[in-house]
Amino acid sequence: MTRSAGSRTADDLEFPDDTARQASMDHAPSGATTLERPVPPEAAAAPLPLVLSADTEEDLRARAAALRDLLAGTGTKDTTGTGTKDTTGTGAADTTGTAGAPDPASAALALASRGGDGPHRAVLLVTGRDDALNGLDALAAGEAAPGLTTGTVQDGALAFLFTGQGAQRPRMGAELRAAFPVFAEAFDEVCHVLDPHLPRPLREVIDSGDADLLSRTEYTQPATFAVEVALYWLLESWGVRPDVLAGHSIGEIAAAHAAGVLSLQDAARLVAVRGRLMQALPAGGVMTAALASAADVAPHLEGRTATAGIAAVNGPTSVVLAGAERTVGEIAAELAAAGRKTRGLPVSHAFHSPLMEPVLDDFRAAVADIAFHSPRIPVVSTVTGLPVSPDEMCTPGYWVDHIRATVRFADAMATLEARGTTTYLEVGPDAILTSMGKSCLTPGRPAALLPTVRRARPEAPTLLASLAQAYVRGAHVAWHACFAGTSVRPAELPAHLVPAETPLAPPAPLEK
């Protein structure tokens, strides 16, 4: 599989840890959409993906100009497949004016349904005719425009990164549920499987708007898992298939399910038991982020490992300490005295620390009868930072260690990079790993870190914008699937607008 080079897209964070927050705003393109989906009043409508590709940049720009003329009603509407154009100079061979031009939605679906992905690619996300005309003008001229993504296919692998705890927020995924029926169906199915293990229905907790309730670990972890699995199923329905998977803490369980290690029922039980046992632990543990390396912190842990440890290594100089409040406070003070910045994190318990040990035996007993399977998709473990062997994740012991062990996210990213990964798509409710991952990669190498969803940004436009970036880098996207649930019908387009290659066969659905 091939990908193209591209720039990284997430904003830097001072503390790129698993509970980081990002709150910058984007604006969706203006104009009335022709899609007929129920969208909450506060949500941005899902934009239309106008997808073009060609063998050369010149051909791509020419196709953009031709499509622009067609949508404006000033071009030739050749449906013969010959590419014949009007030679009278009057436009008499075609319907002119916007009244006779194809609707942008119908044109978008026609483009998405045709075969042939050339190496030079462009995706223009629009919500109406004006957006389409302005963006196509820019593409034809080789200029930038809002909603326009261009790129050239190059080598490299695609990784899905599943977000850990800390990315949750009330009503997460609600806009995706309104925009994409596949996501809504998947989310409902995951909640249905999780609900028997929870005190309250999960969807009710997520949609309640009660951030404190959602922040209870017994709900946080199942809620994060539900959104991630629904996102994965949506991406799979669009033909977006990863070459490798990785997940941060609770995200690794979603990755294991995506890889086929755990059925949905078993993964849901494992997630729910894990969250419930952690929630039942006594309060008092803390977590503190430090801008320091693991080697910097190691001397301060000597003689203190019974009550504190490194919960996560999120970058070369980014770690999270966890444990008893007094011990972690002492270490943080020592690091601060040495010039290292630290910051306490708003968590209920000291995850991935010695304070988790009281639940390990109960967790092992609760998941002893779960069935495991060898992964169908390669997985890089954040317990070891290395690729997992066929049987490594297939024992309760691995998942017991997973609760207590340091999350070696930086090591996992290094392994992914060494194995040729150049595009990283974060599957989760916020851009946590998108930001953290930047510091883990070799500077100067072509890589793109793309979030599927970002806090405080419209969900559907954010997802489609990241898919557009992955596509122009070489990822396969079955764009016509984005129109599921709409009344749009494809327009008849001139053959000269679209490459004539045979379309790729649709991917076989993954078992859920």
Short mmCIF file of C-alpha atoms in Angstrom, two decimals:
data_model
loop_
_atom_site.label_atom_id
_atom_site.label_comp_id
_atom_site.label_asym_id
_atom_site.label_seq_id
_atom_site.Cartn_x
_atom_site.Cartn_y
_atom_site.Cartn_z
CA MET A 1 0.00 0.00 0.00
CA THR A 2 1.28 3.49 -0.77
CA ARG A 3 0.97 6.80 1.00
CA SER A 4 2.18 10.30 0.25
CA ALA A 5 4.34 12.67 2.22
CA GLY A 6 2.59 15.44 4.11
CA SER A 7 2.85 17.83 7.01
CA ARG A 8 1.71 17.08 10.52
CA THR A 9 -1.54 18.70 11.42
CA ALA A 10 -2.10 18.84 15.19
CA ASP A 11 -1.27 21.73 17.45
CA ASP A 12 1.54 21.28 19.95
CA LEU A 13 0.67 20.96 23.61
CA GLU A 14 2.95 21.98 26.45
CA PHE A 15 2.08 18.75 28.25
CA PRO A 16 1.25 16.13 25.61
CA ASP A 17 -0.18 13.57 28.07
CA ASP A 18 -3.19 11.28 28.01
CA THR A 19 -5.48 13.81 29.69
CA ALA A 20 -4.53 16.81 27.59
CA ARG A 21 -7.23 19.05 26.17
CA GLN A 22 -7.47 20.99 22.93
CA ALA A 23 -10.13 23.62 22.41
CA SER A 24 -9.39 25.49 19.18
CA MET A 25 -12.27 26.03 16.77
CA ASP A 26 -12.70 25.41 13.07
CA HIS A 27 -15.46 26.70 10.86
CA ALA A 28 -17.32 24.49 8.43
CA PRO A 29 -17.76 25.76 4.86
CA SER A 30 -20.74 28.02 4.39
CA GLY A 31 -23.74 27.34 2.16
CA ALA A 32 -26.77 25.11 2.18
CA THR A 33 -26.11 21.39 2.04
CA THR A 34 -28.04 19.06 -0.22
CA LEU A 35 -27.58 16.10 2.11
CA GLU A 36 -30.72 15.03 3.94
CA ARG A 37 -29.56 13.88 7.36
CA PRO A 38 -30.90 14.87 10.77
CA VAL A 39 -28.24 17.13 12.27
CA PRO A 40 -28.46 18.63 15.78
CA PRO A 41 -28.90 22.44 15.71
CA GLU A 42 -25.47 22.98 17.27
CA ALA A 43 -23.71 20.65 14.81
CA ALA A 44 -22.07 21.50 11.50
CA ALA A 45 -23.52 19.64 8.53
CA ALA A 46 -21.41 16.89 7.02
CA PRO A 47 -19.68 18.37 3.97
CA LEU A 48 -19.68 16.76 0.55
CA PRO A 49 -16.41 15.17 -0.61
CA LEU A 50 -15.66 16.13 -4.22
CA VAL A 51 -12.88 13.66 -5.10
CA LEU A 52 -10.60 13.98 -8.12
CA SER A 53 -7.43 12.16 -9.13
CA ALA A 54 -5.18 12.01 -12.18
CA ASP A 55 -1.84 10.73 -13.45
CA THR A 56 -0.30 14.21 -13.46
CA GLU A 57 -0.83 17.49 -11.67
CA GLU A 58 -1.72 19.14 -14.97
CA ASP A 59 -4.47 16.59 -15.62
CA LEU A 60 -5.78 17.01 -12.08
CA ARG A 61 -6.03 20.78 -12.51
CA ALA A 62 -7.69 20.34 -15.90
CA ARG A 63 -10.31 18.02 -14.41
CA ALA A 64 -10.95 20.56 -11.67
CA ALA A 65 -11.50 23.29 -14.26
CA ALA A 66 -13.83 21.08 -16.29
CA LEU A 67 -15.85 20.12 -13.23
CA ARG A 68 -16.06 23.75 -12.19
CA ASP A 69 -17.45 24.70 -15.60
CA LEU A 70 -19.93 21.83 -15.50
CA LEU A 71 -21.25 22.78 -12.05
CA ALA A 72 -21.48 26.42 -13.14
CA GLY A 73 -23.43 25.43 -16.24
CA THR A 74 -20.77 26.78 -18.62
CA GLY A 75 -19.08 23.52 -19.57
CA THR A 76 -19.92 20.53 -21.70
CA LYS A 77 -22.18 17.85 -20.30
CA ASP A 78 -20.78 14.94 -22.32
CA THR A 79 -22.46 11.70 -21.32
CA THR A 80 -21.39 9.74 -24.41
CA GLY A 81 -18.14 8.55 -22.87
CA THR A 82 -16.19 10.10 -25.77
CA GLY A 83 -15.21 13.31 -24.11
CA THR A 84 -16.52 15.26 -27.12
CA LYS A 85 -16.78 18.99 -26.48
CA ASP A 86 -18.89 21.73 -28.06
CA THR A 87 -17.10 23.22 -31.04
CA THR A 88 -19.52 26.02 -31.78
CA GLY A 89 -18.13 28.34 -29.18
CA THR A 90 -21.64 29.00 -27.94
CA GLY A 91 -22.09 26.16 -25.49
CA ALA A 92 -25.06 25.00 -27.47
CA ALA A 93 -24.15 21.35 -27.02
CA ASP A 94 -24.81 21.55 -23.29
CA THR A 95 -27.25 22.95 -20.80
CA THR A 96 -25.90 26.27 -19.57
CA GLY A 97 -26.46 28.22 -16.42
CA THR A 98 -26.68 26.79 -12.92
CA ALA A 99 -30.33 25.88 -13.47
CA GLY A 100 -29.22 23.13 -15.86
CA ALA A 101 -26.00 22.16 -14.10
CA PRO A 102 -25.66 19.02 -11.97
CA ASP A 103 -26.27 19.40 -8.28
CA PRO A 104 -22.91 19.36 -6.39
CA ALA A 105 -24.11 16.46 -4.22
CA SER A 106 -25.03 14.37 -7.26
CA ALA A 107 -21.72 15.20 -8.92
CA ALA A 108 -19.85 14.33 -5.73
CA LEU A 109 -21.52 10.93 -5.51
CA ALA A 110 -20.82 10.25 -9.19
CA LEU A 111 -17.14 11.07 -8.68
CA ALA A 112 -17.00 8.94 -5.55
CA SER A 113 -18.58 5.98 -7.35
CA ARG A 114 -16.25 5.91 -10.33
CA GLY A 115 -13.04 3.86 -10.36
CA GLY A 116 -9.44 4.88 -10.84
CA ASP A 117 -7.37 6.52 -8.11
CA GLY A 118 -4.49 8.30 -9.80
CA PRO A 119 -1.30 9.26 -7.95
CA HIS A 120 -2.19 12.98 -7.93
CA ARG A 121 -5.23 13.47 -5.73
CA ALA A 122 -7.52 16.14 -4.37
CA VAL A 123 -10.52 16.19 -2.06
CA LEU A 124 -12.67 19.30 -1.77
CA LEU A 125 -15.09 19.34 1.17
CA VAL A 126 -18.04 21.63 0.47
CA THR A 127 -21.56 22.27 1.73
CA GLY A 128 -22.97 24.01 -1.34
CA ARG A 129 -22.43 25.14 -4.92
CA ASP A 130 -20.52 28.33 -4.07
CA ASP A 131 -18.01 26.37 -2.00
CA ALA A 132 -17.60 23.90 -4.85
CA LEU A 133 -17.05 26.57 -7.51
CA ASN A 134 -14.58 28.55 -5.40
CA GLY A 135 -12.63 25.48 -4.36
CA LEU A 136 -12.45 24.08 -7.88
CA ASP A 137 -11.26 27.48 -9.15
CA ALA A 138 -8.45 27.30 -6.62
CA LEU A 139 -7.57 23.69 -7.47
CA ALA A 140 -7.48 24.50 -11.19
CA ALA A 141 -5.14 27.39 -10.47
CA GLY A 142 -2.90 25.37 -8.17
CA GLU A 143 -3.87 27.47 -5.16
CA ALA A 144 -5.02 26.70 -1.62
CA ALA A 145 -8.63 27.02 -0.53
CA PRO A 146 -10.75 26.23 2.55
CA GLY A 147 -11.72 22.57 2.56
CA LEU A 148 -9.24 21.62 -0.18
CA THR A 149 -6.66 18.87 0.37
CA THR A 150 -4.17 17.82 -2.30
CA GLY A 151 -1.30 15.35 -2.34
CA THR A 152 0.76 12.86 -4.29
CA VAL A 153 0.90 9.18 -3.38
CA GLN A 154 4.14 7.88 -1.88
CA ASP A 155 5.23 4.82 0.07
CA GLY A 156 4.40 4.23 3.72
CA ALA A 157 2.04 2.34 6.03
CA LEU A 158 -1.14 3.47 7.76
CA ALA A 159 -1.56 3.01 11.53
CA PHE A 160 -4.69 3.44 13.62
CA LEU A 161 -3.99 4.81 17.13
CA PHE A 162 -6.77 4.28 19.69
CA THR A 163 -7.01 7.01 22.33
CA GLY A 164 -6.75 6.37 26.07
CA GLN A 165 -8.72 7.63 29.05
CA GLY A 166 -8.87 11.41 29.42
CA ALA A 167 -10.27 12.22 25.98
CA GLN A 168 -13.90 11.76 27.04
CA ARG A 169 -16.45 14.56 26.99
CA PRO A 170 -20.25 14.77 27.31
CA ARG A 171 -22.23 14.03 24.13
CA MET A 172 -19.12 12.85 22.30
CA GLY A 173 -20.05 11.23 19.00
CA ALA A 174 -23.54 12.77 18.90
CA GLU A 175 -22.82 14.67 15.68
CA LEU A 176 -21.37 11.55 14.06
CA ARG A 177 -24.49 9.63 15.05
CA ALA A 178 -26.63 12.25 13.33
CA ALA A 179 -24.45 12.41 10.22
CA PHE A 180 -23.56 8.75 9.58
CA PRO A 181 -26.06 5.88 10.05
CA VAL A 182 -23.26 3.29 10.21
CA PHE A 183 -21.70 5.06 13.18
CA ALA A 184 -25.08 5.39 14.91
CA GLU A 185 -25.88 1.71 14.43
CA ALA A 186 -22.44 0.62 15.62
CA PHE A 187 -22.55 2.90 18.66
CA ASP A 188 -25.97 1.59 19.66
CA GLU A 189 -24.78 -2.00 19.28
CA VAL A 190 -21.71 -1.45 21.47
CA CYS A 191 -23.81 0.32 24.13
CA HIS A 192 -26.31 -2.56 24.03
CA VAL A 193 -23.51 -5.04 24.75
CA LEU A 194 -21.98 -2.89 27.50
CA ASP A 195 -25.17 -1.89 29.32
CA PRO A 196 -25.75 -5.19 31.20
CA HIS A 197 -22.38 -4.63 32.91
CA LEU A 198 -23.06 -0.99 33.97
CA PRO A 199 -25.20 0.63 36.67
CA ARG A 200 -26.80 3.00 34.12
CA PRO A 201 -27.29 2.85 30.33
CA LEU A 202 -24.10 4.13 28.71
CA ARG A 203 -25.73 6.30 26.06
CA GLU A 204 -27.75 8.00 28.79
CA VAL A 205 -24.53 8.80 30.66
CA ILE A 206 -22.76 10.16 27.56
CA ASP A 207 -25.72 12.27 26.45
CA SER A 208 -26.60 13.56 29.93
CA GLY A 209 -24.16 16.45 29.73
CA ASP A 210 -22.90 15.51 33.21
CA ALA A 211 -19.11 15.67 32.89
CA ASP A 212 -18.59 14.52 36.48
CA LEU A 213 -20.68 11.40 35.93
CA LEU A 214 -18.90 10.57 32.69
CA SER A 215 -15.54 11.07 34.44
CA ARG A 216 -16.25 8.19 36.80
CA THR A 217 -13.91 5.46 35.62
CA GLU A 218 -16.71 2.87 35.56
CA TYR A 219 -18.28 4.96 32.76
CA THR A 220 -15.25 6.70 31.26
CA GLN A 221 -13.59 3.54 30.02
CA PRO A 222 -16.71 1.92 28.49
CA ALA A 223 -17.70 5.25 26.92
CA THR A 224 -14.28 5.71 25.34
CA PHE A 225 -14.36 2.13 24.08
CA ALA A 226 -17.84 2.58 22.59
CA VAL A 227 -16.91 5.69 20.61
CA GLU A 228 -13.68 4.13 19.36
CA VAL A 229 -15.28 0.88 18.22
CA ALA A 230 -18.06 2.78 16.45
CA LEU A 231 -15.46 4.96 14.72
CA TYR A 232 -13.51 1.89 13.67
CA TRP A 233 -16.60 0.21 12.22
CA LEU A 234 -17.44 3.43 10.35
CA LEU A 235 -13.93 3.64 8.89
CA GLU A 236 -14.10 -0.05 7.96
CA SER A 237 -17.42 0.54 6.16
CA TRP A 238 -15.66 3.23 4.12
CA GLY A 239 -12.92 0.79 3.13
CA VAL A 240 -10.23 2.45 5.25
CA ARG A 241 -8.06 -0.42 6.44
CA PRO A 242 -5.02 0.00 8.71
CA ASP A 243 -1.75 -1.81 8.17
CA VAL A 244 -1.09 -1.84 11.92
CA LEU A 245 -2.84 -0.91 15.19
CA ALA A 246 -1.80 0.51 18.55
CA GLY A 247 -3.71 1.83 21.55
CA HIS A 248 -2.93 3.91 24.64
CA SER A 249 -4.12 2.20 27.86
CA ILE A 250 -7.88 1.55 27.50
CA GLY A 251 -7.43 2.26 23.78
CA GLU A 252 -5.42 -0.94 23.45
CA ILE A 253 -8.55 -2.96 24.25
CA ALA A 254 -10.35 -1.26 21.36
CA ALA A 255 -7.32 -2.03 19.19
CA ALA A 256 -7.42 -5.68 20.28
CA HIS A 257 -11.08 -5.91 19.33
CA ALA A 258 -10.38 -4.29 15.95
CA ALA A 259 -7.60 -6.82 15.39
CA GLY A 260 -9.93 -9.72 16.19
CA VAL A 261 -8.23 -10.69 19.47
CA LEU A 262 -11.47 -10.12 21.39
CA SER A 263 -15.08 -10.43 20.29
CA LEU A 264 -17.28 -7.44 21.03
CA GLN A 265 -18.95 -9.30 23.91
CA ASP A 266 -15.66 -10.30 25.52
CA ALA A 267 -14.02 -6.92 24.97
CA ALA A 268 -17.05 -5.18 26.48
CA ARG A 269 -16.93 -7.43 29.56
CA LEU A 270 -13.20 -6.86 29.97
CA VAL A 271 -13.63 -3.07 29.68
CA ALA A 272 -16.56 -2.92 32.09
CA VAL A 273 -14.93 -5.11 34.74
CA ARG A 274 -11.71 -3.13 34.47
CA GLY A 275 -13.49 0.19 34.95
CA ARG A 276 -15.67 -1.05 37.79
CA LEU A 277 -12.77 -2.49 39.78
CA MET A 278 -10.68 0.64 39.33
CA GLN A 279 -13.59 2.85 40.38
CA ALA A 280 -14.00 0.80 43.57
CA LEU A 281 -10.42 1.43 44.67
CA PRO A 282 -9.94 3.87 47.56
CA ALA A 283 -9.42 7.48 46.57
CA GLY A 284 -6.09 9.12 47.24
CA GLY A 285 -3.93 8.27 44.28
CA VAL A 286 -2.67 11.03 42.01
CA MET A 287 -1.06 11.42 38.61
CA THR A 288 1.39 14.14 37.61
CA ALA A 289 2.76 14.94 34.16
CA ALA A 290 6.43 15.88 33.96
CA LEU A 291 8.49 17.28 31.12
CA ALA A 292 11.30 14.85 31.77
CA SER A 293 12.60 11.59 30.39
CA ALA A 294 12.17 8.23 32.08
CA ALA A 295 15.92 8.29 32.78
CA ASP A 296 15.56 11.68 34.48
CA VAL A 297 12.83 10.34 36.77
CA ALA A 298 14.40 6.96 37.60
CA PRO A 299 16.76 8.21 40.35
CA HIS A 300 13.87 9.91 42.14
CA LEU A 301 11.97 6.61 42.25
CA GLU A 302 14.68 4.74 44.12
CA GLY A 303 13.23 3.41 47.37
CA ARG A 304 9.75 4.61 46.43
CA THR A 305 8.53 2.02 43.94
CA ALA A 306 6.13 0.48 46.47
CA THR A 307 3.96 3.61 46.31
CA ALA A 308 4.77 5.35 43.01
CA GLY A 309 5.96 4.68 39.49
CA ILE A 310 6.00 5.87 35.90
CA ALA A 311 2.48 5.39 34.55
CA ALA A 312 3.26 6.41 30.98
CA VAL A 313 6.15 7.38 28.75
CA ASN A 314 4.44 9.59 26.20
CA GLY A 315 7.49 11.07 24.54
CA PRO A 316 11.26 11.43 24.83
CA THR A 317 10.80 14.08 27.53
CA SER A 318 7.21 13.48 28.60
CA VAL A 319 6.26 11.08 31.38
CA VAL A 320 3.38 10.66 33.80
CA LEU A 321 4.01 9.76 37.44
CA ALA A 322 1.34 7.92 39.43
CA GLY A 323 0.94 6.68 42.97
CA ALA A 324 0.34 7.83 46.52
CA GLU A 325 -0.21 11.57 46.80
CA ARG A 326 2.63 12.16 49.23
CA THR A 327 5.21 10.17 47.25
CA VAL A 328 4.31 11.67 43.88
CA GLY A 329 4.26 15.13 45.42
CA GLU A 330 7.77 14.66 46.78
CA ILE A 331 9.10 13.47 43.42
CA ALA A 332 7.38 16.34 41.60
CA ALA A 333 8.98 18.83 43.99
CA GLU A 334 12.41 17.33 43.39
CA LEU A 335 11.92 17.47 39.63
CA ALA A 336 10.76 21.06 39.85
CA ALA A 337 13.84 21.94 41.88
CA ALA A 338 15.93 20.44 39.09
CA GLY A 339 14.20 22.69 36.54
CA ARG A 340 11.63 20.19 35.25
CA LYS A 341 8.07 21.37 34.74
CA THR A 342 5.32 19.31 36.36
CA ARG A 343 1.55 19.47 36.45
CA GLY A 344 -1.05 17.54 38.39
CA LEU A 345 -3.70 15.77 36.34
CA PRO A 346 -7.44 15.72 37.16
CA VAL A 347 -7.93 12.00 37.71
CA SER A 348 -9.80 9.90 40.27
CA HIS A 349 -7.14 7.22 40.75
CA ALA A 350 -3.46 6.53 40.13
CA PHE A 351 -3.72 4.36 37.04
CA HIS A 352 -0.79 2.17 35.96
CA SER A 353 0.80 2.44 39.40
CA PRO A 354 1.36 0.24 42.48
CA LEU A 355 -2.03 1.46 43.76
CA MET A 356 -3.71 -0.72 41.09
CA GLU A 357 -2.36 -3.95 42.60
CA PRO A 358 -5.34 -4.63 44.94
CA VAL A 359 -7.63 -5.22 41.93
CA LEU A 360 -5.36 -7.47 39.89
CA ASP A 361 -6.41 -10.83 41.36
CA ASP A 362 -10.11 -9.98 41.09
CA PHE A 363 -9.65 -8.83 37.51
CA ARG A 364 -7.76 -12.00 36.60
CA ALA A 365 -10.58 -14.13 37.99
CA ALA A 366 -13.26 -12.08 36.23
CA VAL A 367 -11.71 -12.49 32.76
CA ALA A 368 -10.33 -16.04 33.17
CA ASP A 369 -12.91 -17.56 30.80
CA ILE A 370 -12.65 -14.96 28.02
CA ALA A 371 -11.82 -16.38 24.58
CA PHE A 372 -8.83 -14.88 22.78
CA HIS A 373 -7.76 -15.16 19.14
CA SER A 374 -4.58 -14.35 17.27
CA PRO A 375 -4.73 -10.86 15.75
CA ARG A 376 -5.80 -10.58 12.11
CA ILE A 377 -4.15 -7.14 11.88
CA PRO A 378 -0.63 -6.51 13.25
CA VAL A 379 -0.64 -4.79 16.65
CA VAL A 380 2.16 -2.91 18.41
CA SER A 381 1.80 -3.26 22.17
CA THR A 382 2.06 -0.24 24.46
CA VAL A 383 2.89 -2.62 27.31
CA THR A 384 6.17 -3.64 25.63
CA GLY A 385 6.45 -1.05 22.87
CA LEU A 386 7.02 -3.91 20.40
CA PRO A 387 4.96 -5.86 17.84
CA VAL A 388 2.85 -8.51 19.54
CA SER A 389 3.41 -12.17 18.74
CA PRO A 390 0.42 -14.27 17.61
CA ASP A 391 -0.36 -15.42 21.17
CA GLU A 392 0.97 -12.54 23.26
CA MET A 393 -2.39 -10.83 23.84
CA CYS A 394 -4.24 -14.13 24.13
CA THR A 395 -4.03 -14.70 27.88
CA PRO A 396 -5.71 -13.04 30.88
CA GLY A 397 -2.20 -12.40 32.22
CA TYR A 398 -1.42 -9.90 29.47
CA TRP A 399 -4.47 -7.84 30.36
CA VAL A 400 -3.71 -8.05 34.08
CA ASP A 401 -0.23 -6.68 33.38
CA HIS A 402 -1.86 -4.09 31.13
CA ILE A 403 -3.55 -2.50 34.17
CA ARG A 404 -0.35 -2.21 36.19
CA ALA A 405 2.37 -1.71 33.56
CA THR A 406 3.79 1.55 32.26
CA VAL A 407 2.15 2.67 29.02
CA ARG A 408 5.12 2.74 26.60
CA PHE A 409 3.53 4.92 23.97
CA ALA A 410 6.81 6.54 22.88
CA ASP A 411 8.39 3.12 22.33
CA ALA A 412 5.36 1.97 20.34
CA MET A 413 5.58 5.05 18.12
CA ALA A 414 9.27 4.41 17.54
CA THR A 415 8.45 0.84 16.52
CA LEU A 416 5.73 1.99 14.16
CA GLU A 417 8.07 4.48 12.53
CA ALA A 418 10.86 1.90 12.20
CA ARG A 419 8.42 -0.45 10.45
CA GLY A 420 7.59 2.14 7.79
CA THR A 421 4.51 3.88 9.14
CA THR A 422 4.06 7.39 7.78
CA THR A 423 0.36 8.07 8.33
CA TYR A 424 -1.21 7.85 11.79
CA LEU A 425 -4.99 8.12 12.18
CA GLU A 426 -6.15 8.61 15.76
CA VAL A 427 -9.38 6.74 16.47
CA GLY A 428 -10.96 8.38 19.50
CA PRO A 429 -12.95 11.33 20.82
CA ASP A 430 -10.10 13.86 20.84
CA ALA A 431 -6.67 14.54 19.34
CA ILE A 432 -4.60 13.38 22.32
CA LEU A 433 -2.27 10.93 20.56
CA THR A 434 -2.12 13.13 17.47
CA SER A 435 -0.38 15.73 19.59
CA MET A 436 1.72 13.40 21.73
CA GLY A 437 2.93 11.39 18.79
CA LYS A 438 4.66 14.33 17.12
CA SER A 439 7.45 14.38 19.68
CA CYS A 440 8.01 10.63 19.29
CA LEU A 441 8.89 10.71 15.59
CA THR A 442 12.17 11.56 13.88
CA PRO A 443 12.21 15.26 12.94
CA GLY A 444 12.26 15.93 9.23
CA ARG A 445 10.75 12.63 8.13
CA PRO A 446 7.48 12.83 6.18
CA ALA A 447 4.66 11.86 8.51
CA ALA A 448 1.06 12.90 9.13
CA LEU A 449 -0.81 12.52 12.42
CA LEU A 450 -4.53 12.89 11.85
CA PRO A 451 -7.40 12.93 14.38
CA THR A 452 -10.78 11.46 13.52
CA VAL A 453 -12.44 13.75 16.09
CA ARG A 454 -11.27 16.84 17.96
CA ARG A 455 -12.75 18.48 21.02
CA ALA A 456 -14.68 21.68 20.29
CA ARG A 457 -14.59 21.11 16.53
CA PRO A 458 -17.46 19.88 14.33
CA GLU A 459 -17.22 16.10 14.32
CA ALA A 460 -18.26 15.17 10.77
CA PRO A 461 -16.15 17.84 9.01
CA THR A 462 -13.15 16.95 11.18
CA LEU A 463 -13.44 13.25 10.34
CA LEU A 464 -13.82 13.86 6.61
CA ALA A 465 -10.93 16.35 6.55
CA SER A 466 -8.60 13.79 8.11
CA LEU A 467 -9.82 11.10 5.73
CA ALA A 468 -9.08 13.48 2.87
CA GLN A 469 -5.51 13.87 4.11
CA ALA A 470 -5.09 10.13 4.44
CA TYR A 471 -6.54 9.58 0.96
CA VAL A 472 -4.24 12.01 -0.83
CA ARG A 473 -1.34 10.26 0.88
CA GLY A 474 -2.45 6.97 -0.65
CA ALA A 475 -5.00 5.38 1.69
CA HIS A 476 -7.99 3.74 0.06
CA VAL A 477 -11.32 5.40 0.90
CA ALA A 478 -14.61 4.17 -0.56
CA TRP A 479 -15.97 7.71 -0.77
CA HIS A 480 -19.38 6.67 -2.07
CA ALA A 481 -20.06 5.05 1.31
CA CYS A 482 -20.04 8.52 2.90
CA PHE A 483 -23.40 9.13 1.21
CA ALA A 484 -25.15 6.30 3.07
CA GLY A 485 -28.40 7.51 4.58
CA THR A 486 -28.91 10.33 2.08
CA SER A 487 -31.31 10.68 -0.83
CA VAL A 488 -28.56 11.75 -3.22
CA ARG A 489 -28.43 10.06 -6.63
CA PRO A 490 -25.34 10.18 -8.85
CA ALA A 491 -25.27 12.58 -11.77
CA GLU A 492 -24.19 11.58 -15.26
CA LEU A 493 -20.71 13.03 -15.66
CA PRO A 494 -18.52 13.38 -18.75
CA ALA A 495 -15.98 10.61 -19.09
CA HIS A 496 -13.14 13.12 -19.40
CA LEU A 497 -13.72 14.21 -15.79
CA VAL A 498 -12.92 10.85 -14.24
CA PRO A 499 -10.12 8.32 -14.79
CA ALA A 500 -11.33 5.31 -16.73
CA GLU A 501 -9.55 2.62 -14.68
CA THR A 502 -11.55 -0.25 -13.22
CA PRO A 503 -12.73 0.50 -9.67
CA LEU A 504 -11.19 -1.43 -6.82
CA ALA A 505 -13.25 -4.29 -5.48
CA PRO A 506 -15.02 -3.34 -2.24
CA PRO A 507 -13.28 -4.71 0.87
CA ALA A 508 -14.80 -7.65 2.65
CA PRO A 509 -16.45 -6.61 5.94
CA LEU A 510 -14.62 -7.39 9.14
CA GLU A 511 -16.23 -9.63 11.70
CA LYS A 512 -17.64 -7.70 14.61
#
